[in-house]
Amino acid sequence: MTRPTHLLLLLIMVTCFPFTLHAQMAALSGRVILADKQVPAADVAVNLAPGNHQTTTNGKGYFQFDQLPAGKYQLTAALDKYQDLQDTLILSADEMLVVALELQPEPVFLEGVEITAASFDPPVYLTSVVSRETIERMPARDVGEFLRSQPNVNSIRKGGSNLDPVVRGLKYSQVNVQTNSGQKIEGGCPNRMDPAASHIDINDVTRIEIMKGPYSMRYGSNFGAVLSLITEKAQPYETWQWHARAIKGWESNPGGTKEHVTLQGGNQKVFFALSANRHDYGNYEAGNGQEILSSYFKYSFAGEVGFVPAQHHQVRLTYRNSQGRDVWFPALPMDERNDNTQLYSATYRYRNNESKLQTIDASLYRSDVHHEMDNKWRPFSDTVVAVSTIDARNQGGRIDLGTGLKTGKLHAGLDFENIHKDGERVKTLIMQPNLPVKTEDLWKNATISNLGIFGEYQQQQSSLFKWVLSARLDYNHAGSDAMVLRNLMGGEMYRNDDTNSDYLNVGLSGGIAYKINSKLSLDMAVGRGVRSPDMVERFIILLPVGYDNYDYLGNPQLAPEKNHQVDATLAWSGRQAGSFAINGFYSYIKDYITGVRVPPSLMMPQTAGVVGVKQFQNIDLAHMYGFEFTWFSPEQFPLNINLSAAYTAGFNPKATRYIVANGQVVGTEIVKNDPLPEIPPFETNLRLNYPLLDNRLVPQIHLRWATAQNRVSQAYDEKASPSFFVTNINVSYQISELLSASAGVSNLLDAAYYEHLNRRIIGSQAALYEPGRSFYLNIILTL
Amino acid sequence: MIFKIKSHTGLSLKKLSPWLLLILIIVALGGCHKRDDKKVTYLVTSDATEVALQYRDRTGLLQKIVLQPAGGQEEWRYSFVAEQGDIVYLSGKYEEGLATLKLMITVDGKVYKQAQSTGDTIRYVTVSGVVPYD
């Protein structure tokens, strides 16, 4: 279970079962869920030994033991047709321990099942998890778009799909995006029209884990946020059987459909999963009636086979193929013509709680992205047709060993990542005699390799207090052929042979979780996360890849960014008031990477319409801070209410603003405490749902309000954005055991609005508006 | 230790073949995404004695030919099938001061680009673009 889930459960339990602890006595309460149906388990026999304490769960799955002497207990939960669940618990005096139990259907082959809580232990670190049920309830077309529903998670829109996630104002390679706890993807486009998350179909995702802060060190370099997309997995079964799942979705704006189908099957030794997806969407209409050219077509398929060579051991082989065709990006100078992404992985898993070495997680992966884009749909293709073809490869692996100590757990391991990028842009000057063709290198065999070792130790000091320490050491090497830009005659306009760099990065973190009393808990974490510069920052050659209107030049000698961050979370619950949690964070970033203008005497821009050239440089420091707040209504309320709010701000203490007049830089000025660019404004969400028909029919209303963002960067010539208010309604209905449906209206009031992070329409200052009112229907079949 | 364990239950395939069939039908409803082929025609009309012509052919290569209308009105055509997004290019130049050159590209019979010059012996007349996606 993740930390927020634990926390929520704790709060709910406290409100549902009021009791008083007596001196030197302990209490235990909990909730039992049926794992296969994800519903409360009623009438479960719960026993506690010694003492032969017995009870059964109520209709909501809750149970409770009071007046227990402190000591060690054996907990057993049993229900017909489900596996008995046993666990050892230590109860301290004056403690109320809350546990969450999930019963597995009987029979099940335990060796092969996925232990989903393992990926982001320990829960001391701030982690939020999004379930498949939540994803399916919404008209989700894209991972980045869906993530906007999470507090302090946003995304940058450049078209109808492929939104780029932003977590607490951190973006691009500041966010570690991976799939299945380790596999990374390097997008092809320098302008990030295909960020890593866009290569994973949202309908294949069974869980999204969002880890905020530079605290987890076990999943590669972590500068400030990790997004892990867990996809459909093959599962073992006791006897040979097959299962299927299908989703068909319709949407009115953008008009289009999506399809998803999964077939799973196998037995105890060999098992498999096959899935396929298809998305075909047209342009959408904004609330002001403007048609946004944003149509796209994507499809994907995947296959996974797993087998159990011996007890405690499991191996999985996975192949995933994702294709994109004719994807419009009105905020970029090009559109995606073809994308062919292939992901391969092999994972090995060992679990044995009886041995000294309890867990082994090892994996190897390779991600190949072949990306083609062009400007054929753009007005300037009347004179120059530009076609870019890029091959991006990310390959690597990791091994993570875990061992249980007396009251602690130690993980240690290493990971490796190698990124290689090569590509060119072919410009055909179609209004010139002899049809001249100019070929430019976008990347010249650019490579980044990172080898890291990590360790993490967590200690359950007492039932009230837990702590964790993590560390990692990364060796990062990058190199490329000489960065060269030539003119039409073949002469060199720019050359940089100094393209190699080597860095040794140290990451450290520590955290505590402390239950102050039965209602109040405090979590704190402090950490240092380091990221080496990415491909664009190191090796790009004069392309307008930034937010502002400049050509950007890479800098192979950039130093890594270092994020020093502290997080504190205070959670409180009361029977009548529900549960509250508020988190605050502060980040002190050294060697912050930003663009610094290069005088035209040194470098002239190559893109029409830009005002100059900027090169990536380190500046001394930048600051970021913010908070997140959530409130859940008490469990006993028939109306479920969830209120959340989030805010992030950041600033550069000493920025340089370039004054532009008539399309040229005519001067500079120093701006003190200039806000960092592309930081979303304060936002609050209110969700209300009222379950009916024994939770089978759930109507929901979602109100979202974002303030205007007037804290904008002068150095980046960033534009302020107005506030907006959006209303969404949804009804989900479990029609039968096999069939469910979800329908609703997004942007019910047809508001004309755009997110602050949305890029501007290319070649203009016009905002890229969000879709207006949209009706949708999803039908889900589970066999 | 209490793990959260994910698993599946379900019915056997034998009982569910109709449902699987339904799934396949649902997926099949989606259909495919394809780019259309278009018929492209280059059309040259001139009364010049000689016209140096360049055009991008069906294979993507630049071809150079010389037309000799021999002082009378002559029309030259070249047609091929192209995929949406393919570059189309037709360019010509003549030497006589009183001559006229008209170039046209049609796509599926509709005029896509056209240009004309009279008495301009300096500049090339060029029509070009990409086969439109609509």
mmCIF file of C-alpha atoms in Angstrom, chain A residues 319-524:
data_model
loop_
_atom_site.group_PDB
_atom_site.id
_atom_site.type_symbol
_atom_site.label_atom_id
_atom_site.label_comp_id
_atom_site.label_asym_id
_atom_site.label_seq_id
_atom_site.Cartn_x
_atom_site.Cartn_y
_atom_site.Cartn_z
ATOM 1 C CA TYR A 319 7.490 -6.557 -26.485
ATOM 2 C CA ARG A 320 5.538 -3.386 -27.153
ATOM 3 C CA ASN A 321 5.012 -1.593 -30.454
ATOM 4 C CA SER A 322 3.526 1.870 -30.653
ATOM 5 C CA GLN A 323 2.729 3.703 -33.897
ATOM 6 C CA GLY A 324 1.665 7.253 -34.613
ATOM 7 C CA ARG A 325 0.449 8.681 -37.904
ATOM 8 C CA ASP A 326 -0.330 12.221 -38.972
ATOM 9 C CA VAL A 327 -0.354 13.796 -35.545
ATOM 10 C CA TRP A 328 -0.921 17.550 -35.685
ATOM 11 C CA PHE A 329 0.932 19.955 -33.415
ATOM 12 C CA PRO A 330 -0.332 23.479 -34.035
ATOM 13 C CA ALA A 331 2.115 24.846 -31.451
ATOM 14 C CA LEU A 332 5.181 23.319 -33.072
ATOM 15 C CA PRO A 333 6.914 24.022 -36.376
ATOM 16 C CA MET A 334 6.370 20.442 -37.510
ATOM 17 C CA ASP A 335 3.831 17.634 -37.255
ATOM 18 C CA GLU A 336 4.436 13.982 -36.624
ATOM 19 C CA ARG A 337 4.162 12.051 -39.839
ATOM 20 C CA ASN A 338 5.213 8.613 -38.630
ATOM 21 C CA ASP A 339 6.334 7.262 -35.317
ATOM 22 C CA ASN A 340 7.434 3.701 -34.872
ATOM 23 C CA THR A 341 8.397 2.838 -31.325
ATOM 24 C CA GLN A 342 9.465 -0.591 -30.180
ATOM 25 C CA LEU A 343 10.057 -1.491 -26.562
ATOM 26 C CA TYR A 344 11.694 -4.716 -25.455
ATOM 27 C CA SER A 345 12.291 -5.858 -21.919
ATOM 28 C CA ALA A 346 13.244 -8.919 -19.941
ATOM 29 C CA THR A 347 12.677 -8.995 -16.220
ATOM 30 C CA TYR A 348 13.611 -11.437 -13.540
ATOM 31 C CA ARG A 349 12.006 -11.473 -10.122
ATOM 32 C CA TYR A 350 12.837 -13.451 -7.033
ATOM 33 C CA ARG A 351 10.783 -13.406 -3.847
ATOM 34 C CA ASN A 352 11.481 -15.511 -0.780
ATOM 35 C CA ASN A 353 10.803 -14.128 2.641
ATOM 36 C CA GLU A 354 12.381 -17.190 4.219
ATOM 37 C CA SER A 355 15.838 -16.605 2.798
ATOM 38 C CA LYS A 356 18.442 -14.057 3.745
ATOM 39 C CA LEU A 357 18.266 -12.468 0.312
ATOM 40 C CA GLN A 358 14.557 -11.870 0.107
ATOM 41 C CA THR A 359 14.109 -10.050 -3.177
ATOM 42 C CA ILE A 360 15.869 -9.716 -6.493
ATOM 43 C CA ASP A 361 14.556 -7.495 -9.248
ATOM 44 C CA ALA A 362 16.589 -7.496 -12.415
ATOM 45 C CA SER A 363 15.711 -6.191 -15.832
ATOM 46 C CA LEU A 364 17.148 -5.428 -19.214
ATOM 47 C CA TYR A 365 15.393 -3.212 -21.712
ATOM 48 C CA ARG A 366 15.733 -1.496 -25.023
ATOM 49 C CA SER A 367 13.554 1.275 -26.437
ATOM 50 C CA ASP A 368 13.800 2.166 -30.105
ATOM 51 C CA VAL A 369 12.030 5.236 -31.410
ATOM 52 C CA HIS A 370 11.943 5.979 -35.115
ATOM 53 C CA HIS A 371 10.380 9.372 -35.545
ATOM 54 C CA GLU A 372 9.526 11.246 -38.730
ATOM 55 C CA MET A 373 8.124 14.743 -38.769
ATOM 56 C CA ASP A 374 7.703 17.490 -41.331
ATOM 57 C CA ASN A 375 6.214 20.885 -42.050
ATOM 58 C CA LYS A 376 4.060 19.811 -44.955
ATOM 59 C CA TRP A 377 0.905 21.092 -43.312
ATOM 60 C CA ARG A 378 2.437 24.478 -42.597
ATOM 61 C CA PRO A 379 2.227 27.647 -44.716
ATOM 62 C CA PHE A 380 6.006 27.884 -45.013
ATOM 63 C CA SER A 381 6.121 24.537 -46.783
ATOM 64 C CA ASP A 382 5.270 26.605 -49.856
ATOM 65 C CA THR A 383 8.921 27.538 -50.055
ATOM 66 C CA VAL A 384 10.809 24.960 -47.980
ATOM 67 C CA VAL A 385 9.675 21.432 -47.269
ATOM 68 C CA ALA A 386 11.533 20.156 -44.214
ATOM 69 C CA VAL A 387 11.477 16.512 -43.195
ATOM 70 C CA SER A 388 13.242 15.305 -40.066
ATOM 71 C CA THR A 389 14.021 11.689 -39.369
ATOM 72 C CA ILE A 390 15.398 10.684 -36.010
ATOM 73 C CA ASP A 391 16.340 7.401 -34.438
ATOM 74 C CA ALA A 392 16.522 7.444 -30.663
ATOM 75 C CA ARG A 393 17.561 4.461 -28.604
ATOM 76 C CA ASN A 394 17.517 4.026 -24.878
ATOM 77 C CA GLN A 395 18.810 0.768 -23.464
ATOM 78 C CA GLY A 396 19.820 -0.325 -20.028
ATOM 79 C CA GLY A 397 19.016 -2.409 -17.061
ATOM 80 C CA ARG A 398 18.982 -2.629 -13.326
ATOM 81 C CA ILE A 399 19.381 -5.062 -10.516
ATOM 82 C CA ASP A 400 17.952 -4.475 -7.073
ATOM 83 C CA LEU A 401 18.683 -6.797 -4.157
ATOM 84 C CA GLY A 402 16.603 -6.646 -1.000
ATOM 85 C CA THR A 403 17.176 -8.250 2.350
ATOM 86 C CA GLY A 404 15.192 -8.080 5.546
ATOM 87 C CA LEU A 405 16.993 -7.285 8.734
ATOM 88 C CA LYS A 406 15.527 -7.489 12.216
ATOM 89 C CA THR A 407 13.255 -4.488 11.970
ATOM 90 C CA GLY A 408 14.577 -2.993 8.816
ATOM 91 C CA LYS A 409 14.953 -3.599 5.149
ATOM 92 C CA LEU A 410 17.966 -2.967 2.965
ATOM 93 C CA HIS A 411 17.998 -2.544 -0.787
ATOM 94 C CA ALA A 412 21.098 -2.184 -2.888
ATOM 95 C CA GLY A 413 21.793 -2.413 -6.566
ATOM 96 C CA LEU A 414 22.927 -0.771 -9.718
ATOM 97 C CA ASP A 415 21.389 0.542 -12.891
ATOM 98 C CA PHE A 416 22.683 1.438 -16.298
ATOM 99 C CA GLU A 417 21.267 3.580 -19.063
ATOM 100 C CA ASN A 418 22.603 4.323 -22.520
ATOM 101 C CA ILE A 419 20.946 6.843 -24.837
ATOM 102 C CA HIS A 420 21.909 7.167 -28.465
ATOM 103 C CA LYS A 421 20.441 9.609 -30.928
ATOM 104 C CA ASP A 422 21.055 10.171 -34.589
ATOM 105 C CA GLY A 423 19.037 12.067 -37.108
ATOM 106 C CA GLU A 424 18.882 14.639 -39.829
ATOM 107 C CA ARG A 425 16.643 17.229 -41.335
ATOM 108 C CA VAL A 426 16.274 17.412 -45.087
ATOM 109 C CA LYS A 427 15.163 20.736 -46.473
ATOM 110 C CA THR A 428 13.914 20.869 -50.036
ATOM 111 C CA LEU A 429 13.802 24.392 -51.417
ATOM 112 C CA ILE A 430 10.852 23.910 -53.700
ATOM 113 C CA MET A 431 10.723 27.398 -55.178
ATOM 114 C CA GLN A 432 14.350 27.346 -56.263
ATOM 115 C CA PRO A 433 15.637 26.237 -59.663
ATOM 116 C CA ASN A 434 17.205 22.778 -59.672
ATOM 117 C CA LEU A 435 15.238 21.887 -56.544
ATOM 118 C CA PRO A 436 18.158 22.204 -54.104
ATOM 119 C CA VAL A 437 18.196 19.943 -51.081
ATOM 120 C CA LYS A 438 19.990 20.806 -47.848
ATOM 121 C CA THR A 439 20.686 18.140 -45.264
ATOM 122 C CA GLU A 440 21.403 19.130 -41.671
ATOM 123 C CA ASP A 441 22.377 16.894 -38.781
ATOM 124 C CA LEU A 442 20.045 17.187 -35.840
ATOM 125 C CA TRP A 443 22.090 14.762 -33.790
ATOM 126 C CA LYS A 444 25.440 13.300 -34.715
ATOM 127 C CA ASN A 445 25.778 9.973 -32.995
ATOM 128 C CA ALA A 446 25.117 11.641 -29.688
ATOM 129 C CA THR A 447 25.406 9.326 -26.710
ATOM 130 C CA ILE A 448 24.761 9.627 -23.006
ATOM 131 C CA SER A 449 25.611 6.774 -20.655
ATOM 132 C CA ASN A 450 24.831 6.636 -16.971
ATOM 133 C CA LEU A 451 25.942 4.001 -14.499
ATOM 134 C CA GLY A 452 24.525 4.258 -11.009
ATOM 135 C CA ILE A 453 24.766 2.358 -7.765
ATOM 136 C CA PHE A 454 22.194 2.835 -5.060
ATOM 137 C CA GLY A 455 21.329 1.776 -1.572
ATOM 138 C CA GLU A 456 18.331 2.294 0.627
ATOM 139 C CA TYR A 457 17.728 1.320 4.214
ATOM 140 C CA GLN A 458 14.416 1.636 5.977
ATOM 141 C CA GLN A 459 13.824 0.990 9.633
ATOM 142 C CA GLN A 460 10.564 0.512 11.498
ATOM 143 C CA GLN A 461 11.846 1.979 14.720
ATOM 144 C CA SER A 462 8.538 1.511 16.466
ATOM 145 C CA SER A 463 4.940 1.298 15.492
ATOM 146 C CA LEU A 464 4.901 5.081 15.609
ATOM 147 C CA PHE A 465 8.155 5.905 13.957
ATOM 148 C CA LYS A 466 9.797 4.868 10.713
ATOM 149 C CA TRP A 467 12.831 6.262 8.963
ATOM 150 C CA VAL A 468 14.662 5.715 5.711
ATOM 151 C CA LEU A 469 17.993 6.665 4.216
ATOM 152 C CA SER A 470 18.865 6.464 0.525
ATOM 153 C CA ALA A 471 21.902 7.217 -1.545
ATOM 154 C CA ARG A 472 23.096 6.805 -5.099
ATOM 155 C CA LEU A 473 26.240 7.522 -7.035
ATOM 156 C CA ASP A 474 26.113 8.080 -10.787
ATOM 157 C CA TYR A 475 28.860 8.153 -13.336
ATOM 158 C CA ASN A 476 27.621 10.016 -16.397
ATOM 159 C CA HIS A 477 29.420 10.192 -19.717
ATOM 160 C CA ALA A 478 28.290 11.984 -22.849
ATOM 161 C CA GLY A 479 29.775 12.396 -26.264
ATOM 162 C CA SER A 480 28.968 13.115 -29.874
ATOM 163 C CA ASP A 481 30.585 13.610 -33.228
ATOM 164 C CA ALA A 482 31.592 17.217 -33.723
ATOM 165 C CA MET A 483 28.633 19.582 -33.630
ATOM 166 C CA VAL A 484 28.708 21.160 -37.072
ATOM 167 C CA LEU A 485 26.282 23.388 -38.907
ATOM 168 C CA ARG A 486 26.935 24.036 -42.579
ATOM 169 C CA ASN A 487 25.424 26.454 -45.064
ATOM 170 C CA LEU A 488 24.100 25.546 -48.500
ATOM 171 C CA MET A 489 27.562 25.815 -49.984
ATOM 172 C CA GLY A 490 28.967 23.391 -47.451
ATOM 173 C CA GLY A 491 30.848 25.969 -45.424
ATOM 174 C CA GLU A 492 30.910 25.634 -41.669
ATOM 175 C CA MET A 493 28.756 28.128 -39.829
ATOM 176 C CA TYR A 494 29.318 26.555 -36.437
ATOM 177 C CA ARG A 495 31.631 23.870 -35.137
ATOM 178 C CA ASN A 496 32.229 22.475 -31.682
ATOM 179 C CA ASP A 497 34.619 19.565 -31.251
ATOM 180 C CA ASP A 498 34.589 19.676 -27.468
ATOM 181 C CA THR A 499 31.615 17.360 -27.060
ATOM 182 C CA ASN A 500 32.708 14.910 -24.377
ATOM 183 C CA SER A 501 31.900 15.289 -20.708
ATOM 184 C CA ASP A 502 32.098 13.096 -17.602
ATOM 185 C CA TYR A 503 30.397 13.665 -14.281
ATOM 186 C CA LEU A 504 30.176 11.930 -10.947
ATOM 187 C CA ASN A 505 26.893 12.739 -9.248
ATOM 188 C CA VAL A 506 25.949 12.068 -5.650
ATOM 189 C CA GLY A 507 22.326 11.807 -4.535
ATOM 190 C CA LEU A 508 21.280 11.505 -0.912
ATOM 191 C CA SER A 509 17.981 11.490 0.888
ATOM 192 C CA GLY A 510 16.409 10.689 4.215
ATOM 193 C CA GLY A 511 12.917 10.676 5.606
ATOM 194 C CA ILE A 512 10.847 9.992 8.676
ATOM 195 C CA ALA A 513 7.228 9.100 9.272
ATOM 196 C CA TYR A 514 5.947 9.800 12.741
ATOM 197 C CA LYS A 515 2.508 9.197 14.203
ATOM 198 C CA ILE A 516 2.159 12.003 16.690
ATOM 199 C CA ASN A 517 -1.116 10.610 17.999
ATOM 200 C CA SER A 518 -4.046 8.644 16.745
ATOM 201 C CA LYS A 519 -5.220 11.565 14.608
ATOM 202 C CA LEU A 520 -2.094 13.349 13.630
ATOM 203 C CA SER A 521 0.967 12.237 11.707
ATOM 204 C CA LEU A 522 4.009 13.963 10.326
ATOM 205 C CA ASP A 523 6.210 12.898 7.429
ATOM 206 C CA MET A 524 9.400 14.696 6.555
#
